[in-house]
Amino acid sequence: EIKSNEPSSIISKKNAIINKVVAKSGQPVVKEGDVVYEGQTLVMGMIKNKTEEFMMVPSEGIIYGKTYYNFELREEKAKNIEVDSKRSKNVYYLQLNGSSIKIIGDKAPFENYNYKERTVKIPIVSNLSDIAVVKGTYYEQVVKAVEIDEETAKNKMKISMYDDLLKMCGVDARILKSSLNYAEDVDYYYLRAQIEVIEDIGEKVRLYPVQDNNVEAEQ
C-alpha cells in the first residue's frame, strides 16, 4: 500500500475517454476528451519547485473516464430439470452401537432420487440400550423439459450482465447509456449489449528516485 506522503503518480486502470480531471496534488498530463489507454500516466508525481528544479510529490485526485463494456450472452429456450415424480420407497436400518444393518427395503431403488432419513426410537428399548431404527425414504426424480419464455430469458440475461458489470466497475461508477439488442434462433435467446459508464479510472503507482549512474572517466 502506498502511503499518503510517498511520491506517486496516477495511471489509468483501463482504456477510456477522459471525462473530468480532479487533481489535488501532482501534475495532470491529460484533459477532458483525451483518449487514454491502460497503464498511461494521468497525473504525474513530478512538479517544479521555486528554483525550477523537478521534485517528486504524492499524487492525489480522481480522474473520471468514459468506459465501454461489451457483452454477449445466450439463454436456452428449453432446459431439462429434475422434478419429483411423486413416487417414493422406504428402507429401514437397525442402528446398534454406531453400526447400521439394513433390515427392510432396497438401497437406491431409483436412478435419480433425493434421500431423507429420520431416526425412529423404540419405546423402552431405546431408553435402555443404544438401539434405534432409521427410516430412509427415496423420492424419485425424473428429468422434464421445461420451456423458457422470452421475457424470463431476457430478464435473466440482463441480471447476469449487470452482475458482471458490477464486478468490473468501481462502486462509484455511473451508467450513461445502455444499448441492448436481442435475437433468437431455434435453440437460444441472445443478448448483445454495450454499456457506457463513467467511473474513476485512476490507480496510484509508487515513484522511485532515479539514481545517477554517470561516472567520470579516468584521465
PDB file of C-alpha atoms in Angstrom:
ATOM      1  CA  GLU A   1       0.000   0.000   0.000  1.00  0.00           C
ATOM      2  CA  ILE A   2       1.282   3.460  -0.924  1.00  0.00           C
ATOM      3  CA  LYS A   3       1.436   5.887   1.993  1.00  0.00           C
ATOM      4  CA  SER A   4      -0.089   9.357   1.637  1.00  0.00           C
ATOM      5  CA  ASN A   5       3.319  11.056   1.882  1.00  0.00           C
ATOM      6  CA  GLU A   6       5.116   8.797  -0.605  1.00  0.00           C
ATOM      7  CA  PRO A   7       5.933  10.106  -4.101  1.00  0.00           C
ATOM      8  CA  SER A   8       3.448   8.646  -6.565  1.00  0.00           C
ATOM      9  CA  SER A   9       1.773   9.069  -9.936  1.00  0.00           C
ATOM     10  CA  ILE A  10      -1.719   8.114 -11.065  1.00  0.00           C
ATOM     11  CA  ILE A  11      -2.080   5.846 -14.095  1.00  0.00           C
ATOM     12  CA  SER A  12      -5.123   4.559 -15.965  1.00  0.00           C
ATOM     13  CA  LYS A  13      -6.540   1.157 -14.987  1.00  0.00           C
ATOM     14  CA  LYS A  14      -8.290   0.757 -18.352  1.00  0.00           C
ATOM     15  CA  ASN A  15      -8.874   2.219 -21.799  1.00  0.00           C
ATOM     16  CA  ALA A  16     -11.152   5.264 -21.574  1.00  0.00           C
ATOM     17  CA  ILE A  17     -12.066   8.764 -22.748  1.00  0.00           C
ATOM     18  CA  ILE A  18     -11.289  11.376 -20.097  1.00  0.00           C
ATOM     19  CA  ASN A  19     -14.464  12.982 -18.738  1.00  0.00           C
ATOM     20  CA  LYS A  20     -13.149  15.052 -15.827  1.00  0.00           C
ATOM     21  CA  VAL A  21      -9.841  15.532 -14.015  1.00  0.00           C
ATOM     22  CA  VAL A  22      -9.869  16.446 -10.324  1.00  0.00           C
ATOM     23  CA  ALA A  23      -6.215  16.629  -9.278  1.00  0.00           C
ATOM     24  CA  LYS A  24      -5.481  17.767  -5.713  1.00  0.00           C
ATOM     25  CA  SER A  25      -1.730  17.307  -5.996  1.00  0.00           C
ATOM     26  CA  GLY A  26       0.675  16.263  -8.711  1.00  0.00           C
ATOM     27  CA  GLN A  27       0.744  17.452 -12.333  1.00  0.00           C
ATOM     28  CA  PRO A  28      -2.199  16.403 -14.593  1.00  0.00           C
ATOM     29  CA  VAL A  29      -0.977  15.345 -18.041  1.00  0.00           C
ATOM     30  CA  VAL A  30      -4.400  14.623 -19.601  1.00  0.00           C
ATOM     31  CA  LYS A  31      -7.524  16.705 -20.138  1.00  0.00           C
ATOM     32  CA  GLU A  32     -11.214  16.211 -20.896  1.00  0.00           C
ATOM     33  CA  GLY A  33     -11.750  14.437 -24.215  1.00  0.00           C
ATOM     34  CA  ASP A  34      -8.354  12.712 -24.328  1.00  0.00           C
ATOM     35  CA  VAL A  35      -8.284   9.027 -25.236  1.00  0.00           C
ATOM     36  CA  VAL A  36      -6.141   7.099 -22.765  1.00  0.00           C
ATOM     37  CA  TYR A  37      -5.023   3.503 -22.538  1.00  0.00           C
ATOM     38  CA  GLU A  38      -4.406   1.092 -19.700  1.00  0.00           C
ATOM     39  CA  GLY A  39      -1.148   1.944 -17.929  1.00  0.00           C
ATOM     40  CA  GLN A  40      -0.945   5.501 -19.300  1.00  0.00           C
ATOM     41  CA  THR A  41       0.059   8.263 -16.854  1.00  0.00           C
ATOM     42  CA  LEU A  42      -2.806  10.597 -15.910  1.00  0.00           C
ATOM     43  CA  VAL A  43      -1.292  12.618 -13.060  1.00  0.00           C
ATOM     44  CA  MET A  44       2.492  12.826 -12.752  1.00  0.00           C
ATOM     45  CA  GLY A  45       4.108  12.984  -9.343  1.00  0.00           C
ATOM     46  CA  MET A  46       6.738  15.457 -10.526  1.00  0.00           C
ATOM     47  CA  ILE A  47       6.477  19.229 -10.168  1.00  0.00           C
ATOM     48  CA  LYS A  48       8.880  22.169 -10.405  1.00  0.00           C
ATOM     49  CA  ASN A  49       9.853  23.901  -7.194  1.00  0.00           C
ATOM     50  CA  LYS A  50      10.672  27.609  -6.789  1.00  0.00           C
ATOM     51  CA  THR A  51      14.157  27.090  -8.205  1.00  0.00           C
ATOM     52  CA  GLU A  52      12.709  25.437 -11.345  1.00  0.00           C
ATOM     53  CA  GLU A  53      14.019  22.038 -10.296  1.00  0.00           C
ATOM     54  CA  PHE A  54      11.839  18.941 -10.519  1.00  0.00           C
ATOM     55  CA  MET A  55      10.814  17.292  -7.279  1.00  0.00           C
ATOM     56  CA  MET A  56       8.778  14.168  -6.589  1.00  0.00           C
ATOM     57  CA  VAL A  57       5.462  14.560  -4.747  1.00  0.00           C
ATOM     58  CA  PRO A  58       2.470  12.377  -3.837  1.00  0.00           C
ATOM     59  CA  SER A  59      -0.332  12.497  -6.410  1.00  0.00           C
ATOM     60  CA  GLU A  60      -3.892  12.819  -5.187  1.00  0.00           C
ATOM     61  CA  GLY A  61      -7.084  13.097  -7.195  1.00  0.00           C
ATOM     62  CA  ILE A  62      -9.907  11.440  -9.080  1.00  0.00           C
ATOM     63  CA  ILE A  63      -9.885  11.012 -12.830  1.00  0.00           C
ATOM     64  CA  TYR A  64     -13.259  10.193 -14.337  1.00  0.00           C
ATOM     65  CA  GLY A  65     -13.318   8.407 -17.662  1.00  0.00           C
ATOM     66  CA  LYS A  66     -15.929   7.078 -20.056  1.00  0.00           C
ATOM     67  CA  THR A  67     -15.501   3.345 -20.450  1.00  0.00           C
ATOM     68  CA  TYR A  68     -17.327   0.876 -22.666  1.00  0.00           C
ATOM     69  CA  TYR A  69     -18.219  -2.712 -21.838  1.00  0.00           C
ATOM     70  CA  ASN A  70     -19.438  -5.224 -24.413  1.00  0.00           C
ATOM     71  CA  PHE A  71     -21.420  -8.328 -23.510  1.00  0.00           C
ATOM     72  CA  GLU A  72     -22.666 -11.365 -25.407  1.00  0.00           C
ATOM     73  CA  LEU A  73     -24.970 -13.757 -23.550  1.00  0.00           C
ATOM     74  CA  ARG A  74     -27.324 -16.546 -24.509  1.00  0.00           C
ATOM     75  CA  GLU A  75     -30.073 -18.471 -22.776  1.00  0.00           C
ATOM     76  CA  GLU A  76     -31.530 -21.824 -23.788  1.00  0.00           C
ATOM     77  CA  LYS A  77     -35.162 -21.910 -24.895  1.00  0.00           C
ATOM     78  CA  ALA A  78     -35.706 -25.219 -23.115  1.00  0.00           C
ATOM     79  CA  LYS A  79     -33.970 -26.769 -20.132  1.00  0.00           C
ATOM     80  CA  ASN A  80     -34.001 -30.226 -18.633  1.00  0.00           C
ATOM     81  CA  ILE A  81     -34.715 -30.086 -14.916  1.00  0.00           C
ATOM     82  CA  GLU A  82     -35.301 -32.741 -12.273  1.00  0.00           C
ATOM     83  CA  VAL A  83     -38.771 -32.825 -10.722  1.00  0.00           C
ATOM     84  CA  ASP A  84     -40.434 -35.059  -8.142  1.00  0.00           C
ATOM     85  CA  SER A  85     -42.320 -37.962  -9.753  1.00  0.00           C
ATOM     86  CA  LYS A  86     -44.428 -38.443  -6.579  1.00  0.00           C
ATOM     87  CA  ARG A  87     -43.041 -41.975  -6.267  1.00  0.00           C
ATOM     88  CA  SER A  88     -41.123 -42.988  -3.149  1.00  0.00           C
ATOM     89  CA  LYS A  89     -39.799 -46.098  -1.435  1.00  0.00           C
ATOM     90  CA  ASN A  90     -38.687 -46.705   2.122  1.00  0.00           C
ATOM     91  CA  VAL A  91     -35.752 -48.582   3.565  1.00  0.00           C
ATOM     92  CA  TYR A  92     -35.178 -49.420   7.239  1.00  0.00           C
ATOM     93  CA  TYR A  93     -31.932 -49.869   9.137  1.00  0.00           C
ATOM     94  CA  LEU A  94     -31.317 -51.207  12.613  1.00  0.00           C
ATOM     95  CA  GLN A  95     -28.836 -48.934  14.346  1.00  0.00           C
ATOM     96  CA  LEU A  96     -26.856 -50.686  17.060  1.00  0.00           C
ATOM     97  CA  ASN A  97     -23.761 -49.367  18.840  1.00  0.00           C
ATOM     98  CA  GLY A  98     -22.928 -46.987  15.971  1.00  0.00           C
ATOM     99  CA  SER A  99     -23.401 -49.582  13.201  1.00  0.00           C
ATOM    100  CA  SER A 100     -26.332 -49.809  10.756  1.00  0.00           C
ATOM    101  CA  ILE A 101     -27.829 -53.026   9.375  1.00  0.00           C
ATOM    102  CA  LYS A 102     -30.434 -52.906   6.597  1.00  0.00           C
ATOM    103  CA  ILE A 103     -33.489 -54.893   7.586  1.00  0.00           C
ATOM    104  CA  ILE A 104     -36.191 -53.892   5.054  1.00  0.00           C
ATOM    105  CA  GLY A 105     -36.140 -52.394   1.552  1.00  0.00           C
ATOM    106  CA  ASP A 106     -33.692 -51.856  -1.309  1.00  0.00           C
ATOM    107  CA  LYS A 107     -30.881 -49.324  -1.449  1.00  0.00           C
ATOM    108  CA  ALA A 108     -31.217 -46.704  -4.219  1.00  0.00           C
ATOM    109  CA  PRO A 109     -34.334 -48.137  -5.918  1.00  0.00           C
ATOM    110  CA  PHE A 110     -34.422 -45.254  -8.453  1.00  0.00           C
ATOM    111  CA  GLU A 111     -31.865 -43.973 -10.952  1.00  0.00           C
ATOM    112  CA  ASN A 112     -32.314 -40.358  -9.800  1.00  0.00           C
ATOM    113  CA  TYR A 113     -33.566 -39.551  -6.338  1.00  0.00           C
ATOM    114  CA  ASN A 114     -33.493 -37.393  -3.237  1.00  0.00           C
ATOM    115  CA  TYR A 115     -32.897 -39.205   0.013  1.00  0.00           C
ATOM    116  CA  LYS A 116     -34.059 -38.277   3.510  1.00  0.00           C
ATOM    117  CA  GLU A 117     -33.985 -40.210   6.735  1.00  0.00           C
ATOM    118  CA  ARG A 118     -35.143 -39.980  10.304  1.00  0.00           C
ATOM    119  CA  THR A 119     -34.493 -41.988  13.448  1.00  0.00           C
ATOM    120  CA  VAL A 120     -37.394 -43.903  14.971  1.00  0.00           C
ATOM    121  CA  LYS A 121     -36.957 -44.502  18.683  1.00  0.00           C
ATOM    122  CA  ILE A 122     -38.220 -47.809  20.048  1.00  0.00           C
ATOM    123  CA  PRO A 123     -40.117 -47.248  23.339  1.00  0.00           C
ATOM    124  CA  ILE A 124     -38.365 -48.625  26.429  1.00  0.00           C
ATOM    125  CA  VAL A 125     -35.719 -50.454  24.334  1.00  0.00           C
ATOM    126  CA  SER A 126     -34.125 -47.210  23.057  1.00  0.00           C
ATOM    127  CA  ASN A 127     -34.075 -45.827  26.575  1.00  0.00           C
ATOM    128  CA  LEU A 128     -32.289 -48.872  27.982  1.00  0.00           C
ATOM    129  CA  SER A 129     -29.805 -49.515  25.155  1.00  0.00           C
ATOM    130  CA  ASP A 130     -28.215 -47.862  22.124  1.00  0.00           C
ATOM    131  CA  ILE A 131     -30.733 -49.348  19.681  1.00  0.00           C
ATOM    132  CA  ALA A 132     -32.838 -47.400  17.163  1.00  0.00           C
ATOM    133  CA  VAL A 133     -34.485 -47.863  13.777  1.00  0.00           C
ATOM    134  CA  VAL A 134     -33.571 -45.477  10.957  1.00  0.00           C
ATOM    135  CA  LYS A 135     -36.220 -44.938   8.282  1.00  0.00           C
ATOM    136  CA  GLY A 136     -34.842 -43.773   4.941  1.00  0.00           C
ATOM    137  CA  THR A 137     -37.067 -42.564   2.106  1.00  0.00           C
ATOM    138  CA  TYR A 138     -36.035 -42.368  -1.561  1.00  0.00           C
ATOM    139  CA  TYR A 139     -38.002 -39.802  -3.583  1.00  0.00           C
ATOM    140  CA  GLU A 140     -37.767 -40.449  -7.321  1.00  0.00           C
ATOM    141  CA  GLN A 141     -36.650 -37.547  -9.522  1.00  0.00           C
ATOM    142  CA  VAL A 142     -37.393 -37.530 -13.252  1.00  0.00           C
ATOM    143  CA  VAL A 143     -35.974 -35.281 -15.970  1.00  0.00           C
ATOM    144  CA  LYS A 144     -38.508 -32.992 -17.591  1.00  0.00           C
ATOM    145  CA  ALA A 145     -38.045 -30.488 -20.420  1.00  0.00           C
ATOM    146  CA  VAL A 146     -39.259 -27.023 -19.428  1.00  0.00           C
ATOM    147  CA  GLU A 147     -39.691 -24.236 -21.968  1.00  0.00           C
ATOM    148  CA  ILE A 148     -38.262 -20.821 -21.044  1.00  0.00           C
ATOM    149  CA  ASP A 149     -40.410 -17.899 -22.185  1.00  0.00           C
ATOM    150  CA  GLU A 150     -38.814 -14.893 -23.870  1.00  0.00           C
ATOM    151  CA  GLU A 151     -39.329 -12.361 -21.052  1.00  0.00           C
ATOM    152  CA  THR A 152     -37.894 -14.715 -18.440  1.00  0.00           C
ATOM    153  CA  ALA A 153     -34.832 -15.314 -20.623  1.00  0.00           C
ATOM    154  CA  LYS A 154     -34.338 -11.576 -21.253  1.00  0.00           C
ATOM    155  CA  ASN A 155     -34.559 -10.756 -17.552  1.00  0.00           C
ATOM    156  CA  LYS A 156     -32.114 -13.499 -16.638  1.00  0.00           C
ATOM    157  CA  MET A 157     -29.573 -12.334 -19.225  1.00  0.00           C
ATOM    158  CA  LYS A 158     -29.903  -8.687 -18.138  1.00  0.00           C
ATOM    159  CA  ILE A 159     -29.412  -9.574 -14.465  1.00  0.00           C
ATOM    160  CA  SER A 160     -26.367 -11.677 -15.318  1.00  0.00           C
ATOM    161  CA  MET A 161     -24.946  -8.859 -17.454  1.00  0.00           C
ATOM    162  CA  TYR A 162     -25.334  -6.217 -14.736  1.00  0.00           C
ATOM    163  CA  ASP A 163     -23.870  -8.582 -12.126  1.00  0.00           C
ATOM    164  CA  ASP A 164     -20.779  -8.946 -14.330  1.00  0.00           C
ATOM    165  CA  LEU A 165     -20.649  -5.178 -14.893  1.00  0.00           C
ATOM    166  CA  LEU A 166     -20.617  -4.523 -11.138  1.00  0.00           C
ATOM    167  CA  LYS A 167     -17.580  -6.789 -10.797  1.00  0.00           C
ATOM    168  CA  MET A 168     -15.716  -4.820 -13.494  1.00  0.00           C
ATOM    169  CA  CYS A 169     -16.516  -1.291 -12.280  1.00  0.00           C
ATOM    170  CA  GLY A 170     -15.875   0.661  -9.108  1.00  0.00           C
ATOM    171  CA  VAL A 171     -18.616   1.379  -6.579  1.00  0.00           C
ATOM    172  CA  ASP A 172     -18.847   4.983  -7.794  1.00  0.00           C
ATOM    173  CA  ALA A 173     -19.484   4.016 -11.437  1.00  0.00           C
ATOM    174  CA  ARG A 174     -22.479   5.551 -13.188  1.00  0.00           C
ATOM    175  CA  ILE A 175     -24.162   4.159 -16.302  1.00  0.00           C
ATOM    176  CA  LEU A 176     -24.579   6.763 -19.050  1.00  0.00           C
ATOM    177  CA  LYS A 177     -26.055   4.718 -21.860  1.00  0.00           C
ATOM    178  CA  SER A 178     -27.141   1.129 -22.500  1.00  0.00           C
ATOM    179  CA  SER A 179     -27.556  -0.469 -25.918  1.00  0.00           C
ATOM    180  CA  LEU A 180     -29.323  -3.839 -25.661  1.00  0.00           C
ATOM    181  CA  ASN A 181     -30.005  -5.965 -28.742  1.00  0.00           C
ATOM    182  CA  TYR A 182     -31.928  -9.226 -28.543  1.00  0.00           C
ATOM    183  CA  ALA A 183     -32.098 -12.046 -31.082  1.00  0.00           C
ATOM    184  CA  GLU A 184     -33.096 -15.693 -31.165  1.00  0.00           C
ATOM    185  CA  ASP A 185     -32.791 -18.880 -33.164  1.00  0.00           C
ATOM    186  CA  VAL A 186     -34.311 -22.330 -32.807  1.00  0.00           C
ATOM    187  CA  ASP A 187     -32.448 -23.190 -29.598  1.00  0.00           C
ATOM    188  CA  TYR A 188     -31.378 -19.930 -27.923  1.00  0.00           C
ATOM    189  CA  TYR A 189     -32.231 -16.359 -26.996  1.00  0.00           C
ATOM    190  CA  TYR A 190     -29.299 -13.937 -27.386  1.00  0.00           C
ATOM    191  CA  LEU A 191     -28.314 -10.606 -25.845  1.00  0.00           C
ATOM    192  CA  ARG A 192     -25.624  -8.384 -27.326  1.00  0.00           C
ATOM    193  CA  ALA A 193     -25.043  -5.203 -25.355  1.00  0.00           C
ATOM    194  CA  GLN A 194     -22.748  -2.226 -24.962  1.00  0.00           C
ATOM    195  CA  ILE A 195     -22.786  -0.257 -21.698  1.00  0.00           C
ATOM    196  CA  GLU A 196     -21.247   3.224 -21.478  1.00  0.00           C
ATOM    197  CA  VAL A 197     -20.048   4.063 -17.967  1.00  0.00           C
ATOM    198  CA  ILE A 198     -18.388   6.969 -16.151  1.00  0.00           C
ATOM    199  CA  GLU A 199     -16.012   5.779 -13.446  1.00  0.00           C
ATOM    200  CA  ASP A 200     -12.800   6.591 -11.619  1.00  0.00           C
ATOM    201  CA  ILE A 201     -10.098   5.061 -13.811  1.00  0.00           C
ATOM    202  CA  GLY A 202      -7.081   6.131 -11.748  1.00  0.00           C
ATOM    203  CA  GLU A 203      -4.661   3.898  -9.902  1.00  0.00           C
ATOM    204  CA  LYS A 204      -1.736   5.078  -7.779  1.00  0.00           C
ATOM    205  CA  VAL A 205       1.768   3.814  -8.523  1.00  0.00           C
ATOM    206  CA  ARG A 206       4.857   4.456  -6.417  1.00  0.00           C
ATOM    207  CA  LEU A 207       7.627   6.693  -7.790  1.00  0.00           C
ATOM    208  CA  TYR A 208      11.269   5.832  -7.164  1.00  0.00           C
ATOM    209  CA  PRO A 209      14.172   8.308  -7.366  1.00  0.00           C
ATOM    210  CA  VAL A 210      16.357   7.921 -10.436  1.00  0.00           C
ATOM    211  CA  GLN A 211      19.923   7.151  -9.459  1.00  0.00           C
ATOM    212  CA  ASP A 212      22.687   8.998 -11.273  1.00  0.00           C
ATOM    213  CA  ASN A 213      24.992   6.329 -12.656  1.00  0.00           C
ATOM    214  CA  ASN A 214      27.251   8.718 -14.598  1.00  0.00           C
ATOM    215  CA  VAL A 215      30.868   8.166 -13.702  1.00  0.00           C
ATOM    216  CA  GLU A 216      33.656  10.440 -14.944  1.00  0.00           C
ATOM    217  CA  ALA A 217      36.198   8.594 -16.993  1.00  0.00           C
ATOM    218  CA  GLU A 218      39.700   8.498 -15.577  1.00  0.00           C
ATOM    219  CA  GLN A 219      42.220  10.613 -17.421  1.00  0.00           C
TER     220      GLN A 219
END
